[in-house]
Short mmCIF file of C-alpha atoms and ligand atoms in Angstrom, two decimals:
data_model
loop_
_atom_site.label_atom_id
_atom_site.label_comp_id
_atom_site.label_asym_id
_atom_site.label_seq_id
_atom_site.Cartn_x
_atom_site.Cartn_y
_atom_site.Cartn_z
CA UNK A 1 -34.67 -35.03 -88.65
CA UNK A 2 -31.67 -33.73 -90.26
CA UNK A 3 -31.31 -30.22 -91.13
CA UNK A 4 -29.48 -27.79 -92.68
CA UNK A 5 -29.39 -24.19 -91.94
CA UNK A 6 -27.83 -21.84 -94.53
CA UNK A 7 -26.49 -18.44 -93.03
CA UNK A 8 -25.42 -18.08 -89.13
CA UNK A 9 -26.90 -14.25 -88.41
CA UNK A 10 -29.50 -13.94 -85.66
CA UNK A 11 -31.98 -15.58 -86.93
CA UNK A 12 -29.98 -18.59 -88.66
CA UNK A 13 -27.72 -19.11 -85.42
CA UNK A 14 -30.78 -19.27 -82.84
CA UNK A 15 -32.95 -21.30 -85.41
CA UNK A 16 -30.40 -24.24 -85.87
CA UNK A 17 -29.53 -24.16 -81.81
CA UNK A 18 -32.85 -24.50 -80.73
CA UNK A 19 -34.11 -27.29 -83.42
CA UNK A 20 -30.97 -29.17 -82.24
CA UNK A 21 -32.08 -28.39 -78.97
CA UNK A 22 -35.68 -30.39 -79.25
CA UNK A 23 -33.68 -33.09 -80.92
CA UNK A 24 -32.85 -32.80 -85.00
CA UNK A 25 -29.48 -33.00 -85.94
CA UNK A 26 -28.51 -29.56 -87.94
CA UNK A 27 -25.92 -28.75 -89.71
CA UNK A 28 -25.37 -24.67 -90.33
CA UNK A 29 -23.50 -23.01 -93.23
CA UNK A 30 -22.09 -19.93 -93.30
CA UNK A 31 -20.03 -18.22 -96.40
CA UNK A 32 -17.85 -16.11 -93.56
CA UNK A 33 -15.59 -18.34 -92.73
CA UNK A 34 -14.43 -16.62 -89.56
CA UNK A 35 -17.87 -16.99 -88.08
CA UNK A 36 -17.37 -20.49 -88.68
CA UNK A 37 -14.15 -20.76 -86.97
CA UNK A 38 -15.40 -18.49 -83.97
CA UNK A 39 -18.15 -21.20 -84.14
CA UNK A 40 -16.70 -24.16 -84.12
CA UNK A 41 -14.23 -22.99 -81.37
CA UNK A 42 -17.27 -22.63 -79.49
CA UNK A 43 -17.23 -19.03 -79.63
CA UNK A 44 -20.66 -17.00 -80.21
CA UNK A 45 -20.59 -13.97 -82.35
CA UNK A 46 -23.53 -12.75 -80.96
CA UNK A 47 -25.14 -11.83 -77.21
CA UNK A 48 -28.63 -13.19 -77.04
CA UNK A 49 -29.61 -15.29 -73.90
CA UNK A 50 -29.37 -18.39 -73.52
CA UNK A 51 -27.36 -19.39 -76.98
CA UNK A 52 -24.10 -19.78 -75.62
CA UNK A 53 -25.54 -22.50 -72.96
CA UNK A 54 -27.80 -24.01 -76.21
CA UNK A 55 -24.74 -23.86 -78.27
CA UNK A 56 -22.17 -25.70 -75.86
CA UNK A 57 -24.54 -28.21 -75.23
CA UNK A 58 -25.84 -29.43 -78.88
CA UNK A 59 -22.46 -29.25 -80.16
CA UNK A 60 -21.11 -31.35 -77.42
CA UNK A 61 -23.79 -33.65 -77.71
CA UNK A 62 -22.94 -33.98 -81.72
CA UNK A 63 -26.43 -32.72 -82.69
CA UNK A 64 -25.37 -29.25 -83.69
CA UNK A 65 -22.14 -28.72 -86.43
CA UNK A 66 -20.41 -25.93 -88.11
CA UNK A 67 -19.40 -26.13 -91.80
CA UNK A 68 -18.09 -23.45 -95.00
CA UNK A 69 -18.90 -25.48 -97.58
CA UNK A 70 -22.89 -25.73 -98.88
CA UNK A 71 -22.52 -28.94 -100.07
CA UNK A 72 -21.43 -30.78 -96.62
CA UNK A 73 -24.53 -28.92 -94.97
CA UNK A 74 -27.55 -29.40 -97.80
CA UNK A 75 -26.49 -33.19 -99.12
CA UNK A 76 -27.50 -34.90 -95.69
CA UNK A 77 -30.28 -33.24 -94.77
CA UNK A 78 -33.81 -33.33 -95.77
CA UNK A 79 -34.66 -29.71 -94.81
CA UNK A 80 -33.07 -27.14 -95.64
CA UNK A 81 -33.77 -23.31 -93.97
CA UNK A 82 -32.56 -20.10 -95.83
CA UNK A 83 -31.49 -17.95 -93.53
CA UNK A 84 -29.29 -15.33 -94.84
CA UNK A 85 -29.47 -11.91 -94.80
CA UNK A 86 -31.69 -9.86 -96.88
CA UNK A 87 -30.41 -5.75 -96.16
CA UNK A 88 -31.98 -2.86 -97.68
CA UNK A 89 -31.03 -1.65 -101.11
CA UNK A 90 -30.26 2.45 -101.23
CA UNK A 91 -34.00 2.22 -103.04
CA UNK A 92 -35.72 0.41 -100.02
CA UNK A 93 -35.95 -2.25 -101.67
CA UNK A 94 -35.19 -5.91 -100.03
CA UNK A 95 -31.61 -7.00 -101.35
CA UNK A 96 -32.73 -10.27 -102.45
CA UNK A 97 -28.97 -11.24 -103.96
CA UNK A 98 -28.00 -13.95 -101.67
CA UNK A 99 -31.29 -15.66 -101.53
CA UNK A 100 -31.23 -16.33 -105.21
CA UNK A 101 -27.49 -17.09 -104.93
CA UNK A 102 -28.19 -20.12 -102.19
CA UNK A 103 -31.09 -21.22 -103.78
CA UNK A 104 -28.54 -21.81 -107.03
CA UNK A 105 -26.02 -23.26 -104.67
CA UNK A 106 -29.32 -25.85 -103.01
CA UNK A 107 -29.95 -26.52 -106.76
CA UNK A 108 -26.06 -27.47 -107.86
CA UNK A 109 -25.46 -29.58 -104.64
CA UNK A 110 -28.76 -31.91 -103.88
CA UNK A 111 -28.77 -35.41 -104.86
CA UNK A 112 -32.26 -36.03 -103.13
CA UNK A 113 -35.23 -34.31 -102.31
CA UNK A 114 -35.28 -31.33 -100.17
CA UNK A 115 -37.56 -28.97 -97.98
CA UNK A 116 -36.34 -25.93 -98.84
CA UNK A 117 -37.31 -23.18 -96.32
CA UNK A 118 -37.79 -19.67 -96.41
CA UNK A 119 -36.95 -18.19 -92.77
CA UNK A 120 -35.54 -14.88 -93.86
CA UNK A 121 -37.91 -11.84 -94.14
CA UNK A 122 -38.43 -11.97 -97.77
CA UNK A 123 -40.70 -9.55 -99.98
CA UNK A 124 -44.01 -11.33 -101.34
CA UNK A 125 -43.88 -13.60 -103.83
CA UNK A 126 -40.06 -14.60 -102.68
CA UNK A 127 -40.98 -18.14 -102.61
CA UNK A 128 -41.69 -18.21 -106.12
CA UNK A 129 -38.67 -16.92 -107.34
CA UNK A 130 -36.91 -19.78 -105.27
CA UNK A 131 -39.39 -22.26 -106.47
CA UNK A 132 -38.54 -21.57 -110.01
CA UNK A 133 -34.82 -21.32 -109.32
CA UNK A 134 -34.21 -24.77 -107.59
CA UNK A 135 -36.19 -25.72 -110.59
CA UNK A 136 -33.99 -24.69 -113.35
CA UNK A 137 -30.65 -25.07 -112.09
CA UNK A 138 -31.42 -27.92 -110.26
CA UNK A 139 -31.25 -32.00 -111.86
CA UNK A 140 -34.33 -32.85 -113.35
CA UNK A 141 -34.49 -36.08 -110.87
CA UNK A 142 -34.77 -34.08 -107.91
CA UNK A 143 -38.20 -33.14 -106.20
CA UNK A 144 -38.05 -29.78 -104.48
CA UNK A 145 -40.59 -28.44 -102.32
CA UNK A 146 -40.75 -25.20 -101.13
CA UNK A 147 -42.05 -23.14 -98.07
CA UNK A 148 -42.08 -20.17 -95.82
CA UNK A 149 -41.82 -20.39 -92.34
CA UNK A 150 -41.40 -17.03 -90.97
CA UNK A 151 -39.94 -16.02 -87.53
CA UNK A 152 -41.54 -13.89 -84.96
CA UNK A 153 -38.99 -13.83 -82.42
CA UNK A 154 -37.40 -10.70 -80.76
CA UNK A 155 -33.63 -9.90 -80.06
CA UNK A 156 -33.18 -10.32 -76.68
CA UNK A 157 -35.30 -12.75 -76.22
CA UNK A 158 -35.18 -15.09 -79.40
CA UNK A 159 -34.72 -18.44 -77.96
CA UNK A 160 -37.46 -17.67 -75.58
CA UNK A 161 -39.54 -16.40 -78.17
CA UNK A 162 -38.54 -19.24 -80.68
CA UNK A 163 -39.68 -22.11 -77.88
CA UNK A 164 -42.75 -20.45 -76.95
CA UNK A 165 -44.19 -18.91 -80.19
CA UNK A 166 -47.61 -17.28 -80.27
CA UNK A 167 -48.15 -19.32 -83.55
CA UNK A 168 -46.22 -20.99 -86.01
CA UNK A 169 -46.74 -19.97 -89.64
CA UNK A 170 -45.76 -22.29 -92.68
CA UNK A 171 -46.75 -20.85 -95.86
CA UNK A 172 -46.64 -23.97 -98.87
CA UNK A 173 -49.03 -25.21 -101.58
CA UNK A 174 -47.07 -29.20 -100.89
CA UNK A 175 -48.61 -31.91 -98.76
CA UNK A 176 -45.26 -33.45 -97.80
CA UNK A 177 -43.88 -29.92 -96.72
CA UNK A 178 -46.79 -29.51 -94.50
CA UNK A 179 -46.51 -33.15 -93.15
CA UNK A 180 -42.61 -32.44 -92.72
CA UNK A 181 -42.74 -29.12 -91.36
CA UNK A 182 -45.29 -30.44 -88.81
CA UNK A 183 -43.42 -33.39 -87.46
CA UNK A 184 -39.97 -30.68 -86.86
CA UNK A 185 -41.99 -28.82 -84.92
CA UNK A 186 -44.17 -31.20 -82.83
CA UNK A 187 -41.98 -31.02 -79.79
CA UNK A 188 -42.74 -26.94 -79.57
CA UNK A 189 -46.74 -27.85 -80.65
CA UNK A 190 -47.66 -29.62 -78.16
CA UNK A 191 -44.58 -28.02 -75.85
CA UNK A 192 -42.60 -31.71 -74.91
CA UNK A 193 -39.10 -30.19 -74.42
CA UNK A 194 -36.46 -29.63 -71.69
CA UNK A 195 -36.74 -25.65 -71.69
CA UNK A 196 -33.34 -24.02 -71.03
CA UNK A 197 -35.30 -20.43 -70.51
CA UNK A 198 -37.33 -22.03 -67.88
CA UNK A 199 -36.36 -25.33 -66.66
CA UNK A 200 -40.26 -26.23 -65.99
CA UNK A 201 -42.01 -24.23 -68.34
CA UNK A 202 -45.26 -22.90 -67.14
CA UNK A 203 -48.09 -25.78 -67.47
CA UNK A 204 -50.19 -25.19 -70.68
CA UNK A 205 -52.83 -27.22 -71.98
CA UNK A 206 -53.51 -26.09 -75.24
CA UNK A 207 -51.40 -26.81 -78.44
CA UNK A 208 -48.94 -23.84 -79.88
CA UNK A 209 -51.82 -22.65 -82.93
CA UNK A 210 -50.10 -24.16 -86.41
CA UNK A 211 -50.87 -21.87 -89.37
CA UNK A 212 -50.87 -22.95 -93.08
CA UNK A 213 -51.38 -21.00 -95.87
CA UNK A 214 -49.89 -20.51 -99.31
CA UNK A 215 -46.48 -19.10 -99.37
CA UNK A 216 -47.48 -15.48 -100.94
CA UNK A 217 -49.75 -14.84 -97.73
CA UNK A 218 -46.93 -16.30 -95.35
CA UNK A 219 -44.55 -13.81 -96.71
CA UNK A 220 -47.21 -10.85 -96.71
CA UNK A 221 -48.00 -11.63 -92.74
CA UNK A 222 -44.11 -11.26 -91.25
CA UNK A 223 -44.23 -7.93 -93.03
CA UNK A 224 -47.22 -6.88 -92.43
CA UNK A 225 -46.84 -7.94 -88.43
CA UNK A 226 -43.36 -5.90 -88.09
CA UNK A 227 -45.44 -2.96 -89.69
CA UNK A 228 -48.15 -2.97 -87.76
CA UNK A 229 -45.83 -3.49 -84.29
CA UNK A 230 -43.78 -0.33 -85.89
CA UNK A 231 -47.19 2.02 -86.34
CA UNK A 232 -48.64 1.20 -82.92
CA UNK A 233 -45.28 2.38 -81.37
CA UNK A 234 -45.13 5.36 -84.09
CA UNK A 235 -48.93 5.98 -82.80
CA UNK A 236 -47.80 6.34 -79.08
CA UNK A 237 -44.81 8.26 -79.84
CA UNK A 238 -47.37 11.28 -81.60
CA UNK A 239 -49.49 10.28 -78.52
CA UNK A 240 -46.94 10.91 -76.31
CA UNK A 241 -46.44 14.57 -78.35
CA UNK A 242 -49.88 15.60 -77.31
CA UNK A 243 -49.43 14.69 -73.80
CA UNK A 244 -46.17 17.27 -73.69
CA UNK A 245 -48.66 19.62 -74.74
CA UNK A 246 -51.61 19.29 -73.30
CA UNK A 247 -50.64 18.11 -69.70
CA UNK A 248 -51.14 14.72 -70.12
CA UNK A 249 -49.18 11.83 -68.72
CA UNK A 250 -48.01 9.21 -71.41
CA UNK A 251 -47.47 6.13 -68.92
CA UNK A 252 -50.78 6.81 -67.54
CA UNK A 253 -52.42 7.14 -71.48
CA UNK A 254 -51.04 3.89 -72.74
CA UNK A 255 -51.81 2.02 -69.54
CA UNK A 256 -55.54 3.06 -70.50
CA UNK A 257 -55.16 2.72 -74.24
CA UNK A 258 -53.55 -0.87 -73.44
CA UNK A 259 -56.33 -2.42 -71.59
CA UNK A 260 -58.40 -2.53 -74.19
CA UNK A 261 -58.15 -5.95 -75.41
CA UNK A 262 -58.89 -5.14 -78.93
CA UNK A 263 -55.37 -3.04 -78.59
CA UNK A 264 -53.20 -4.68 -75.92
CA UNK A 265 -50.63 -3.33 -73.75
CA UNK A 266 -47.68 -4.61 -75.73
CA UNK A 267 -45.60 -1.88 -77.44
CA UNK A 268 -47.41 0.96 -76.11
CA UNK A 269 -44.19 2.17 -74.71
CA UNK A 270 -43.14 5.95 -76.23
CA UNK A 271 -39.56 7.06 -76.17
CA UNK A 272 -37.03 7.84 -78.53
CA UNK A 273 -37.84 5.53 -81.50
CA UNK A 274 -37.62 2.14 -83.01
CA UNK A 275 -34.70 0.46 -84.60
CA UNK A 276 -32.61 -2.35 -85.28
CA UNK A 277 -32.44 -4.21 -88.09
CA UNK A 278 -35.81 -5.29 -88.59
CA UNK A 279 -38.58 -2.69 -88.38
CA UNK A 280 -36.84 0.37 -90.21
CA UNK A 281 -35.77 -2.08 -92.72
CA UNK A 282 -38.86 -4.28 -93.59
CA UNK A 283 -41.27 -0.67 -93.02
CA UNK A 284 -38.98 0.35 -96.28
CA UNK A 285 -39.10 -2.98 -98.07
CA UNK A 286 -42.84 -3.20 -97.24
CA UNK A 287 -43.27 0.37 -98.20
CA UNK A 288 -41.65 -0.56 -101.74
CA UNK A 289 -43.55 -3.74 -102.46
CA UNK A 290 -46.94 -1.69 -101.79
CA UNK A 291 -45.58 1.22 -104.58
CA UNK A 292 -45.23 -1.50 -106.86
CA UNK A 293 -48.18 -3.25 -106.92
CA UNK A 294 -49.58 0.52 -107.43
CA UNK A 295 -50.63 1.58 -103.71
CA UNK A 296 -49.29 4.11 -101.91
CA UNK A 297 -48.91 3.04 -98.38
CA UNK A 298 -48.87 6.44 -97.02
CA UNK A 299 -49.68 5.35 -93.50
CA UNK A 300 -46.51 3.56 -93.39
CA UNK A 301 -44.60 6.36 -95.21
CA UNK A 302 -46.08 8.55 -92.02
CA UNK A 303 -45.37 5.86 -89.17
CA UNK A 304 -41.39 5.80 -90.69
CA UNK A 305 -41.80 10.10 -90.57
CA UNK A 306 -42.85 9.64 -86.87
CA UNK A 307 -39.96 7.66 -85.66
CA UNK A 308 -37.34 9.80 -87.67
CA UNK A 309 -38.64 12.92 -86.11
CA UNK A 310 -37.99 11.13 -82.67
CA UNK A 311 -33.92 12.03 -83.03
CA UNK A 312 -34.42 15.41 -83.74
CA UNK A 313 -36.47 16.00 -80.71
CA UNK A 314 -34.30 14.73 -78.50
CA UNK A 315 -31.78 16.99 -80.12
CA UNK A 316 -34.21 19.94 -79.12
CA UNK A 317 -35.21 18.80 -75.68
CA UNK A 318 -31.31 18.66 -74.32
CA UNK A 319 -31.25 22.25 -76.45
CA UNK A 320 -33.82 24.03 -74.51
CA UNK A 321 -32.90 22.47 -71.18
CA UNK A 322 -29.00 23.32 -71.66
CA UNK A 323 -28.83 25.79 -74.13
CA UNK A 324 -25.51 25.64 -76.41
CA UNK A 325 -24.75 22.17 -76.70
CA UNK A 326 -20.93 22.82 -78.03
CA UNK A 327 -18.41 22.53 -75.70
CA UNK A 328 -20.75 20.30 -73.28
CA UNK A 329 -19.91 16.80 -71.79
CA UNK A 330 -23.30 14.62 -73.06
CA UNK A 331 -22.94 11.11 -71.46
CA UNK A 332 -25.50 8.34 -73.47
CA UNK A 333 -26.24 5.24 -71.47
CA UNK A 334 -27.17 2.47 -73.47
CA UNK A 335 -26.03 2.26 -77.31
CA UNK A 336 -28.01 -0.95 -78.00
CA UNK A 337 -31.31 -0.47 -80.41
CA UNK A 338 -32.90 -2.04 -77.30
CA UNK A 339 -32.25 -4.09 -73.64
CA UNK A 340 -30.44 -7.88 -73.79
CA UNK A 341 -28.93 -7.84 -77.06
CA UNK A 342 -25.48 -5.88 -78.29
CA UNK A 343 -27.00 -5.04 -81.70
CA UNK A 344 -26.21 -1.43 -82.55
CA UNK A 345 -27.77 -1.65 -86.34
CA UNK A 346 -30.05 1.31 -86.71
CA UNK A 347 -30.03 2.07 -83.29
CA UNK A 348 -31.31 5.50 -82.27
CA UNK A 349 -28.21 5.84 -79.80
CA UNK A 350 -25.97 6.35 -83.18
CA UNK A 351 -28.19 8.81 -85.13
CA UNK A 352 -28.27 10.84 -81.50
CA UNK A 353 -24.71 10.53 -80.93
CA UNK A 354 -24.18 12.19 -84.33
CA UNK A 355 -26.34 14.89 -83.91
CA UNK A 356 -24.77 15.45 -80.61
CA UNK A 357 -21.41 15.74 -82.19
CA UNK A 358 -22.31 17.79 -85.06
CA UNK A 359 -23.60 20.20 -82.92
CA UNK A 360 -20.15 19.86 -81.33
CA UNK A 361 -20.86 18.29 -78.10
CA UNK A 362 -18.60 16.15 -76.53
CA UNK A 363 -20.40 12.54 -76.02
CA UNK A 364 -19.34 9.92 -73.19
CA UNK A 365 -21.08 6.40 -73.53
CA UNK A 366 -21.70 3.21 -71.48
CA UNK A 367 -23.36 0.14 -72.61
CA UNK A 368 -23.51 -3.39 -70.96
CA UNK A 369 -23.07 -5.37 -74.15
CA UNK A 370 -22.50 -3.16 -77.30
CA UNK A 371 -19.79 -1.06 -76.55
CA UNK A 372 -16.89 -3.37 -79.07
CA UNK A 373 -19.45 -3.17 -81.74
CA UNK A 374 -19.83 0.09 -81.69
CA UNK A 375 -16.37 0.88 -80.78
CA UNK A 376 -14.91 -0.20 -83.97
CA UNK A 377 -17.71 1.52 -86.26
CA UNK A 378 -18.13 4.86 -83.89
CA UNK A 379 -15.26 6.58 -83.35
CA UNK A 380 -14.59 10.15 -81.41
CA UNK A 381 -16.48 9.02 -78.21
CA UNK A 382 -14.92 8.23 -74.84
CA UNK A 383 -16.28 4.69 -74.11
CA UNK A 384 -16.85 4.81 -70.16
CA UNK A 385 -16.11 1.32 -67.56
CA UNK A 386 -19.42 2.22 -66.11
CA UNK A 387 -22.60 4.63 -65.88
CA UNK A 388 -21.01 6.45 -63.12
CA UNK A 389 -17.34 6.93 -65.49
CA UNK A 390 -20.17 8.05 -67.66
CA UNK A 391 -21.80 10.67 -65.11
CA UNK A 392 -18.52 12.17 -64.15
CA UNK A 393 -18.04 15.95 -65.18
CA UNK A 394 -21.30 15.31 -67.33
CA UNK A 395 -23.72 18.11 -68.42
CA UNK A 396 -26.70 15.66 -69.29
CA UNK A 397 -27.29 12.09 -69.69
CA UNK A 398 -29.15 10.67 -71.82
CA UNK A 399 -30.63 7.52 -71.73
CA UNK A 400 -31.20 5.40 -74.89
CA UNK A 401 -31.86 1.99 -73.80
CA UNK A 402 -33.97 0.66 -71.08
CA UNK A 403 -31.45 -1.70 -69.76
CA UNK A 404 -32.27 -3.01 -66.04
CA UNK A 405 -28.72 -2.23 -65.27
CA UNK A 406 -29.87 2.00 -65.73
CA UNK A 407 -33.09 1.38 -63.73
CA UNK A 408 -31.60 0.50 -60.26
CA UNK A 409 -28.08 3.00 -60.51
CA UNK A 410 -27.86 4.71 -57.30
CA UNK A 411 -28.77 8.12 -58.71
CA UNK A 412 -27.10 10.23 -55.57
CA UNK A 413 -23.74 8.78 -56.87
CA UNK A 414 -24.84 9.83 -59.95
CA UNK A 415 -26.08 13.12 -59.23
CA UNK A 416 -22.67 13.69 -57.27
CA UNK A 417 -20.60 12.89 -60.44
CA UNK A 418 -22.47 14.88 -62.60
CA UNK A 419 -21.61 18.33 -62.96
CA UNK A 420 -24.93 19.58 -63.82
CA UNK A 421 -27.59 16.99 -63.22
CA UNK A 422 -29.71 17.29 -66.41
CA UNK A 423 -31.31 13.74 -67.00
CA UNK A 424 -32.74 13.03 -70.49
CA UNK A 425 -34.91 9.89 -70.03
CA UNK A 426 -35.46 8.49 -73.17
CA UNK A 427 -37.24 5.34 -72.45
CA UNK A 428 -39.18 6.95 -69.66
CA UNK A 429 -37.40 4.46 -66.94
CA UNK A 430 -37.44 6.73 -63.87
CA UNK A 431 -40.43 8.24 -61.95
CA UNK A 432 -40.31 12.19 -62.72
CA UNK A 433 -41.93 13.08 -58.98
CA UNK A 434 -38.62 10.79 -57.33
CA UNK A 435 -36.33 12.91 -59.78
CA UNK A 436 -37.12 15.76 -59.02
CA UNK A 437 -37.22 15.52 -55.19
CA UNK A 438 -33.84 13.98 -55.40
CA UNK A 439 -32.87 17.59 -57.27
CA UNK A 440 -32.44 16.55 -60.83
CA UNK A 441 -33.41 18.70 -64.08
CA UNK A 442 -35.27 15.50 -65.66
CA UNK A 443 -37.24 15.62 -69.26
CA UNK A 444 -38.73 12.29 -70.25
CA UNK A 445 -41.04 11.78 -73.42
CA UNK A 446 -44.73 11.92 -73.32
C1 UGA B 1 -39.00 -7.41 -84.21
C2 UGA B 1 -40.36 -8.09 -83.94
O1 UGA B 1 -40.84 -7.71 -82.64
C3 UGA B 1 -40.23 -9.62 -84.01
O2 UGA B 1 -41.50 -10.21 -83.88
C4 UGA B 1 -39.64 -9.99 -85.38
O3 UGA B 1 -39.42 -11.39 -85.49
C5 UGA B 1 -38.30 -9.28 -85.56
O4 UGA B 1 -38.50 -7.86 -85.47
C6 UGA B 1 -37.76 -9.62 -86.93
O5 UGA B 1 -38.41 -9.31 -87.93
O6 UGA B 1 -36.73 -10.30 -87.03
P1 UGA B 1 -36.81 -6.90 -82.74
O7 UGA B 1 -36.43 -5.96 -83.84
O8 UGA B 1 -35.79 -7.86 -82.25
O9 UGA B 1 -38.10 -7.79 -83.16
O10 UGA B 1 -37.21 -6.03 -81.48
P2 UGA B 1 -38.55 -5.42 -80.84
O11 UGA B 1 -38.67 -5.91 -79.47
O12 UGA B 1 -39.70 -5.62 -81.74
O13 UGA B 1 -38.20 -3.87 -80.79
C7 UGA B 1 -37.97 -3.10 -81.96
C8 UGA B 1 -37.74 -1.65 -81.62
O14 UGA B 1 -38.95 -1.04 -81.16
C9 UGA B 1 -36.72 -1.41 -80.49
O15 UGA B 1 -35.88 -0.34 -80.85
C10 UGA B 1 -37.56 -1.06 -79.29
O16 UGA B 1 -36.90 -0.21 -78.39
C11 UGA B 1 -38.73 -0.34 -79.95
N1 UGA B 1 -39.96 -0.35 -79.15
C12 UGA B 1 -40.61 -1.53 -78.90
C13 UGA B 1 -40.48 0.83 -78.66
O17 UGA B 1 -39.93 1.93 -78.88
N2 UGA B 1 -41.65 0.79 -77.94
C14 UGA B 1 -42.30 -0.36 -77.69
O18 UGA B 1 -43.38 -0.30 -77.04
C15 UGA B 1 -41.77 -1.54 -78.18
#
């Protein structure tokens, strides 16, 4: 099938690798054109495992292309994904600008029919917008169909997640979209592909589940899924609140809380706070659409309030354990919003690192993958070769991301370097009884 995919972010990038990697031939667009040079010099902009193999490959083999222009990508190709970038507006609200803008753009440039596909996390009722705007600026030969497809896949893990979906969810009201959207797929359905993450995938019998429904109720479940992940991790975090005051042991608590099927295990995991740049952003956008259809989504208002707070008590745990922060050497290990990606967008490393320097502390950092990125944006910190550069003449650590790297450092090295060894385990990675027999002042969450 041919295929074009319009905007080469994280989701656009490991979309259009991994449907050339089951076999369409796709085309990607991009309006920056020097991620379309990096591209097509075989450069990725991004880390995320696995791409830079999937891209080498699919471009050599001719089934994956680069382009700037709209028109080279959308005229060949049947289907056509949106994929571009949809950042919050200073009210919350889903910036919605460059949607509307490539829809135009679809409109001007197709001489036959086209699947046009919403893959971006778009408010509710998106697709109808787009639907009425290939309409009108479109030629009144051309049939349009339009439909929302979703993704549920994690940084870090997106072309594993992408291959092996729990579900895949097409939201359309068309016949042929469904039919279209069905055959693209098929080779992830019924799992007949050579997986890169795997080699041999794991056997399974049954059939990845395929979800239709109209497009309004497609949009509604991506946002209301990245809620509902956000408040069960905003619900552990006040868990783990009650278990610093009462005694109890978070790791233990959400082990019990997780067996419950009904709940799960998944994101039951307290620390310092979500980020990146999908929860805090589609919490706000979802938070908006609910205050204007009239509801007041306080719950979510309350999960957001949770995760905020998060910062500011890690600010007043290093406080009580070391006192006057000014004038003290804080090293942060791991700047990434979480492990196996080098995405620093609303990561809780930043907001920490800011506090830490208002307060006038001086702040050390390591990271395995995100240290350019956050070099350029983050200045006044001295960006460390390694955790133990980091450790060296440090008066606390703190850990921000759970990176395996930070889970097997050889701590007496560490403890050595350090010049007071005040551990600050924000993603609860080490086992407090083995920290404190190896002598170190260690405060985790929960
Ligand atoms: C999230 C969703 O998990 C994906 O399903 C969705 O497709 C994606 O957003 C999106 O909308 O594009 P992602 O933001 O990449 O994926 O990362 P997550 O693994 O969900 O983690 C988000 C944040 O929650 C991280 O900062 C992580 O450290 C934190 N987290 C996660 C916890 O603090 N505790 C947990 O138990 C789990």
């Amino acid at each position: 099938m041919d295929i074009a995919i319009i905007g080469v972010g994280y989701v656009g990038l490991v979309t259009g690798a991994c449907l050339a990697e089951i076999g369409h031939t796709v085309i990607c667009q991009d309006s920056d054109e020097l991620k379309i040079d990096m591209l097509q010099r075989g450069e990725t902009p991004i880390y995320e495992p696995h791409l830079d193999d999937l891209l080498q490959k699919n471009t050599a083999s001719g089934r994956l292309s680069f382009c700037k222009d709209i028109e080279e990508a959308v005229k060949p190709s049947e289907v056509v994904f949106i994929c571009v970038g949809t950042p919050p507006l200073d009210t919350g609200d889903a910036d919605l600008s460059a949607v509307e803008m490539v829809s135009k753009e679809i409109a001007r440039v197709s001489d036959s029919y086209k699947l046009v596909i919403e893959k971006s996390t778009v408010p509710v009722q998106t697709g109808g917008w787009v639907e009425k705007t290939l309409r009108i600026y479109g030629s009144k030969d051309i049939e349009f169909d339009v439909a929302s497809n979703p993704e549920f896949t994690r940084e870090g893990s997106a072309v594993y997640d992408f291959l092996h979906p729990d579900r895949i969810l097409i939201g359309t009201q068309s016949e042929r979209a469904r039919a279209i959207l069905r055959e693209l797929y098929a080779p992830i359905i019924h799992r007949r592909f050579n997986c890169p993450v795997h080699g041999a995938c794991p056997q399974s019998a049954e059939d990845v589940p395929f979800i239709v429904t109209d497009i309004n109720s497609a949009e509604l479940i991506k946002h209301a899924s990245n809620s509902f992940l956000a408040a069960k991790i905003s619900f552990i975090n006040a868990i783990s609140d009650i278990c610093e005051k009462t005694g109890a042991n978070i790791k233990d608590v959400s082990y019990g809380i997780g067996l419950d099927k009904r709940i799960g295990k998944d994101f039951l995991y307290a620390g310092i706070g979500f980020g990146g740049f999908c929860f805090p952003k589609d919490l706000q956008a979802f938070i908006r659409i609910a205050e204007k259809c009239g509801y007041d989504f306080k719950l979510l208002k309350e999960v957001q309030q949770i995760n905020d707070d998060r910062i500011t008590q890690v600010i007043e745990k290093a406080r009580s354990a070391l006192w006057i922060l000014k004038g003290k050497t804080i090293g942060i290990l791991g700047l990434a919003f979480k492990p196996n990606t080098d995405d620093i967008r609303f990561a809780p490393s930043l907001e920490i690192i800011k506090r830490l320097h208002d307060e006038g502390a001086i702040v050390k950092a390591y990271d395995p993958k995100a240290m350019e990125k956050t070099r350029t944006g983050l200045p006044g910190i001295e960006y460390c070769k390694d955790p133990y550069e980091v450790a060296r003449g440090a008066e606390g650590l703190v850990i921000c991301t759970e990176w395996d790297e930070f889970r097997n450092l050889d701590l007496e090295r560490i403890k050595k370097l350090m010049k007071r060894p005040f551990i600050l385990d924000g993603r609860n990675i080490y086992d407090r009884g083995k920290m404190l027999e190896w002598g170190f002042e260690y405060v985790s969450i929960g």
